[in-house]
Amino acid sequence: MARARSENSLARFDRIALVLSGGGALGAYQAGAYAALENGGVRPNWIAGTAIGAINAAIIAGNLPHERSLRLRQFWQELSRRAAVRAAAGFSQQMRDMFERWTARWHRHAASVGEEEAVVPASELRELINDAVDFDRVNGGAVRVVLGAVNLATGAEIFFDNDRHVLTIDHVLASTALPGLAPVAIGRETYGGAAVSVAALDDARPADTLCFVIDGYDPMPGMRGGVSRSAREIAALRRNHDLRRMIALLGERLPPSQQAEVDIRKCLAEASSATMTILHLVHEGNADELGAKIADFTAPTVLRRWQAGESDVQASLAHPRWLAPPPRRLGVVVHEMRGGVAAPPR
């Protein structure tokens, strides 16, 4: 039935996914992006988050739709205020040094966090999250929520899913939402460090999907730009879904007698006619002084990043071709916006 709907409208999508990465204070960009989605009538029903993105994801899923933007704004304003109070108390240089050390480990999982000072104490962050999130609603199932973290004993990336787990504030903080926070124990395991949440989409059931991947920071792929984990995971997702789509097309050309053969039937079981449109929105791709950017929770900067997120989502939704379905042979199409500028299609 989805194909009978307008191909350039949101109605053709069965799943609207939102993938939120880490990045400390750059997470304000994600919050503004969600506010624009809400204003545009786009309500995700599948959200994955890690680090600061896990907090934003919990606030979104843990509130009624008409309250989400307000709760996000209140959280970021209060976090900014408390960070300013703490900085004024003499932690400013310590915060800068801490974030610079953390940035040096951006593409590596930290074995331990150490005794660094956090932007706000863990107790205050837990208070802010509990004030902003209704965990009964998070676990109610209206929105699928997947939170990524790293098991510090094994180094494996783990995804806590409200379809299989009862999510708590510990799951939200398991991916080290802000540098300087201590690892979190859940059961007999200890977690700390961000996971790449794009990968979680590979485990979701096939469905026509519009996916917003919102990165506060993601380096430009290539020799000079470094390694983009989001771009790498998107490329892997794209290969898998394109292959499943091509298997489906080949299956359509086989006569029923061949489709019934055991080996062919096994191959066709991997087929999928579902398509995915990924809008990858990146606020910051320049690694210069990245530690300072991640540590900048000042009110004017938080507001500027929030507004940038709003602007990029508005531009994405207004683009005349970005919501059109992929060519028939492709399972995934990717569009990218960096720093407010649309990148060439790929």
XYZ file of C-alpha atoms in Angstrom:
346
model
C 0.000 0.000 0.000
C 2.928 2.350 0.665
C 3.684 2.525 -3.059
C 0.233 3.928 -3.768
C 1.008 6.970 -1.676
C 2.624 10.134 -2.980
C 6.254 9.268 -3.675
C 7.501 12.663 -2.500
C 5.545 12.718 0.736
C 6.371 11.433 4.185
C 3.330 9.161 4.003
C 5.192 6.571 1.928
C 7.516 5.744 4.838
C 6.529 3.049 7.325
C 9.429 3.869 9.636
C 10.904 7.262 10.468
C 14.212 6.736 12.220
C 16.399 9.170 14.110
C 20.055 8.331 14.839
C 21.838 10.585 17.341
C 25.580 10.382 17.986
C 27.862 11.762 20.693
C 29.699 15.067 20.838
C 29.126 16.745 24.190
C 27.864 20.299 23.762
C 27.447 19.705 20.017
C 24.373 17.679 20.980
C 22.431 20.957 21.042
C 22.447 20.679 17.228
C 20.533 17.396 17.516
C 17.973 18.953 19.854
C 17.314 21.801 17.420
C 17.064 19.319 14.565
C 14.382 17.386 16.415
C 12.474 20.597 17.169
C 12.329 21.283 13.429
C 11.143 17.727 12.738
C 8.359 18.169 15.276
C 7.387 21.527 13.792
C 7.300 19.902 10.358
C 4.988 17.138 11.550
C 7.732 14.484 11.358
C 7.569 12.176 14.355
C 10.176 9.396 14.533
C 8.951 5.978 15.633
C 12.460 4.485 15.907
C 15.300 6.317 17.713
C 18.882 5.258 18.351
C 21.303 7.265 20.444
C 24.687 7.108 22.115
C 26.545 9.426 24.528
C 24.844 12.861 24.473
C 22.591 11.468 21.742
C 21.297 8.874 24.206
C 20.102 11.673 26.489
C 18.387 13.491 23.626
C 16.806 10.204 22.512
C 15.496 9.491 26.013
C 13.970 12.961 26.311
C 12.228 12.587 22.950
C 10.879 9.103 23.637
C 10.098 9.882 27.274
C 7.573 12.640 26.620
C 4.315 13.219 24.796
C 4.916 14.486 21.236
C 3.711 18.031 21.939
C 6.023 18.290 24.985
C 9.264 16.989 23.492
C 10.727 20.189 22.067
C 9.950 22.069 25.259
C 11.598 19.366 27.402
C 14.673 19.378 25.174
C 14.943 23.146 25.397
C 14.537 23.119 29.168
C 17.186 20.423 29.551
C 19.749 22.225 27.395
C 19.117 25.586 29.006
C 19.555 24.123 32.491
C 22.620 22.097 31.486
C 24.146 25.272 30.031
C 23.358 27.214 33.184
C 24.871 24.617 35.497
C 27.957 24.255 33.315
C 28.436 28.031 33.482
C 28.177 28.000 37.273
C 30.719 25.189 37.471
C 33.078 26.937 35.038
C 32.844 30.145 37.027
C 33.824 28.179 40.112
C 37.236 27.498 38.562
C 36.784 24.465 36.331
C 37.094 26.256 32.970
C 40.676 25.266 32.190
C 40.173 21.787 33.605
C 37.177 21.328 31.292
C 39.206 22.425 28.249
C 42.069 20.073 29.122
C 39.655 17.233 29.778
C 37.846 17.600 26.458
C 41.123 17.867 24.559
C 42.232 14.551 26.066
C 38.851 13.052 25.263
C 38.987 14.325 21.670
C 42.341 12.599 21.214
C 40.494 9.331 21.947
C 37.526 10.178 19.652
C 37.966 7.145 17.429
C 39.132 4.828 20.209
C 37.186 3.332 23.107
C 38.598 4.510 26.412
C 39.543 1.719 28.786
C 38.806 3.946 31.752
C 37.606 7.450 32.401
C 39.898 8.392 35.248
C 39.366 11.153 37.744
C 38.605 14.006 35.334
C 36.061 16.638 36.314
C 32.779 16.408 34.422
C 30.922 19.428 33.049
C 28.350 18.817 35.751
C 28.496 16.225 38.547
C 26.921 12.870 37.729
C 24.327 13.396 40.465
C 23.172 16.661 38.880
C 23.049 15.141 35.393
C 20.933 12.271 36.704
C 18.623 14.822 38.323
C 18.257 16.729 35.036
C 17.517 13.550 33.087
C 14.983 12.267 35.616
C 13.212 15.633 35.509
C 13.035 15.504 31.697
C 12.281 11.822 31.044
C 9.333 9.585 31.887
C 10.925 6.127 31.724
C 7.521 4.414 31.848
C 6.793 6.152 28.564
C 10.237 5.224 27.155
C 9.478 1.575 27.894
C 5.860 1.800 26.754
C 6.815 0.875 23.193
C 5.201 3.771 21.320
C 8.695 4.636 20.063
C 11.377 2.000 19.522
C 14.479 3.129 21.450
C 17.978 1.704 20.976
C 20.858 3.005 23.120
C 24.431 2.111 22.193
C 27.361 1.703 24.595
C 30.684 -0.133 24.893
C 31.327 -3.028 27.261
C 34.595 -2.018 28.911
C 35.612 -5.608 29.662
C 35.253 -6.880 26.096
C 35.364 -3.706 23.993
C 32.201 -4.861 22.223
C 29.525 -2.401 21.155
C 26.225 -3.231 22.855
C 22.735 -1.997 22.024
C 20.105 -1.730 24.750
C 16.708 -1.951 23.063
C 13.376 -1.178 24.756
C 11.955 -4.107 22.787
C 14.195 -6.455 24.805
C 15.285 -4.453 27.854
C 13.630 -2.277 30.468
C 15.591 0.934 29.914
C 16.660 3.008 32.906
C 18.781 6.075 33.472
C 21.809 3.761 33.749
C 21.294 2.652 30.141
C 21.109 6.295 29.062
C 24.405 7.089 30.806
C 26.159 3.830 29.873
C 27.811 5.407 26.830
C 29.535 8.205 28.793
C 27.126 10.992 27.903
C 29.677 13.607 28.955
C 33.442 13.102 29.347
C 34.565 12.910 32.937
C 31.650 10.774 34.042
C 32.480 7.439 35.619
C 31.636 4.154 33.863
C 28.212 2.695 34.609
C 27.588 -0.782 35.969
C 24.568 -2.664 34.647
C 24.216 -6.131 36.082
C 27.693 -7.623 36.248
C 29.081 -5.578 33.340
C 30.610 -2.098 33.192
C 29.962 0.250 30.303
C 31.489 3.493 29.079
C 32.084 4.930 25.613
C 29.949 5.643 22.582
C 28.821 3.131 19.967
C 27.883 3.793 16.350
C 24.105 3.739 16.426
C 23.623 3.600 12.635
C 24.531 -0.092 12.777
C 21.464 -0.835 14.896
C 19.246 -0.241 11.850
C 20.623 -3.405 10.256
C 18.810 -5.452 12.888
C 15.466 -3.722 12.382
C 12.807 -5.506 10.361
C 12.683 -4.409 6.695
C 10.396 -1.424 6.148
C 10.327 1.639 3.920
C 12.391 3.973 6.073
C 13.282 7.652 6.255
C 16.340 7.916 8.506
C 17.823 11.123 9.865
C 21.426 10.612 11.003
C 22.246 13.712 13.068
C 25.920 14.247 13.931
C 27.122 17.194 15.969
C 30.609 16.282 14.727
C 31.649 13.980 11.918
C 34.892 14.430 9.946
C 34.849 14.777 6.215
C 35.583 11.354 4.699
C 38.790 11.125 2.722
C 42.530 11.549 3.077
C 42.398 15.028 4.566
C 39.142 14.747 6.399
C 39.889 11.668 8.465
C 37.646 8.685 9.092
C 33.918 9.237 9.335
C 32.437 6.407 11.391
C 28.892 7.423 10.446
C 29.763 7.469 6.737
C 31.475 4.094 7.057
C 28.495 2.530 8.828
C 26.068 4.092 6.340
C 28.122 2.625 3.475
C 27.968 -0.844 5.050
C 24.226 -0.507 5.606
C 23.824 0.616 2.028
C 25.723 -2.394 0.623
C 23.575 -4.820 2.599
C 20.271 -3.247 1.633
C 21.232 -2.751 -2.012
C 22.126 -6.461 -2.215
C 18.818 -7.504 -0.636
C 16.979 -5.253 -3.058
C 18.760 -6.773 -6.073
C 17.996 -10.290 -4.828
C 14.322 -9.296 -4.707
C 14.449 -7.987 -8.280
C 16.136 -11.143 -9.524
C 13.546 -13.241 -7.697
C 10.776 -11.470 -9.585
C 12.280 -12.718 -12.867
C 12.450 -16.371 -11.837
C 9.614 -18.711 -12.783
C 7.743 -20.307 -9.856
C 9.328 -23.704 -10.527
C 12.824 -22.304 -9.920
C 11.754 -20.242 -6.935
C 10.696 -23.468 -5.245
C 14.208 -24.979 -5.407
C 15.772 -25.275 -1.941
C 18.956 -23.278 -2.604
C 17.145 -20.539 -4.489
C 14.486 -20.348 -1.790
C 17.247 -19.784 0.792
C 18.686 -16.960 -1.306
C 15.293 -15.359 -1.824
C 14.726 -15.419 1.947
C 17.357 -12.646 2.142
C 15.478 -10.480 -0.351
C 13.716 -7.250 0.573
C 11.703 -4.779 -1.453
C 11.902 -2.163 1.296
C 13.881 0.997 0.621
C 15.660 3.475 2.865
C 16.293 7.186 2.437
C 19.080 8.460 4.699
C 19.511 12.160 5.386
C 22.925 12.619 7.033
C 23.120 16.028 8.694
C 26.459 17.178 10.133
C 27.018 20.381 12.066
C 30.779 20.331 12.548
C 33.336 18.590 10.332
C 36.438 20.578 11.274
C 38.590 18.955 13.947
C 40.419 22.217 14.773
C 39.876 23.012 18.469
C 37.299 20.243 18.586
C 37.836 19.761 22.297
C 36.901 23.372 22.969
C 33.810 23.086 20.756
C 32.636 19.957 22.544
C 33.174 21.698 25.882
C 31.373 24.921 24.970
C 28.057 24.832 26.806
C 27.671 28.620 26.914
C 24.119 29.818 26.287
C 24.844 31.739 23.036
C 26.668 28.738 21.538
C 23.962 26.275 22.559
C 21.352 28.552 20.969
C 23.399 28.927 17.759
C 23.777 25.170 17.419
C 20.097 24.599 18.160
C 19.177 27.059 15.408
C 21.622 25.394 12.995
C 19.920 22.047 13.601
C 16.523 23.597 12.945
C 17.744 25.235 9.750
C 19.368 22.081 8.343
C 16.283 19.940 8.921
C 14.021 22.571 7.368
C 16.272 22.722 4.292
C 16.361 18.921 4.042
C 12.595 18.533 4.182
C 12.147 21.299 1.624
C 14.603 19.816 -0.897
C 12.623 18.890 -4.043
C 14.279 15.480 -4.561
C 15.514 14.246 -1.193
C 12.279 12.501 -0.204
C 11.830 10.791 -3.572
C 12.281 7.003 -3.569
C 15.576 5.442 -4.685
C 15.953 4.013 -8.186
C 14.318 0.603 -8.407
C 17.591 -1.350 -8.246
C 18.795 0.416 -5.068
C 17.753 -0.292 -1.512
C 19.262 2.854 -0.031
C 19.835 6.416 -1.155
C 21.929 8.852 0.904
C 21.779 12.646 0.978
C 24.151 14.698 3.083
C 24.274 18.220 4.473
C 27.406 19.558 6.168
C 27.520 22.906 7.883
C 24.264 23.926 6.224
C 25.493 23.062 2.699
C 24.050 20.158 0.706
C 26.737 17.749 -0.486
C 26.686 16.186 -3.980
C 24.443 13.083 -4.134
C 26.092 9.714 -3.572
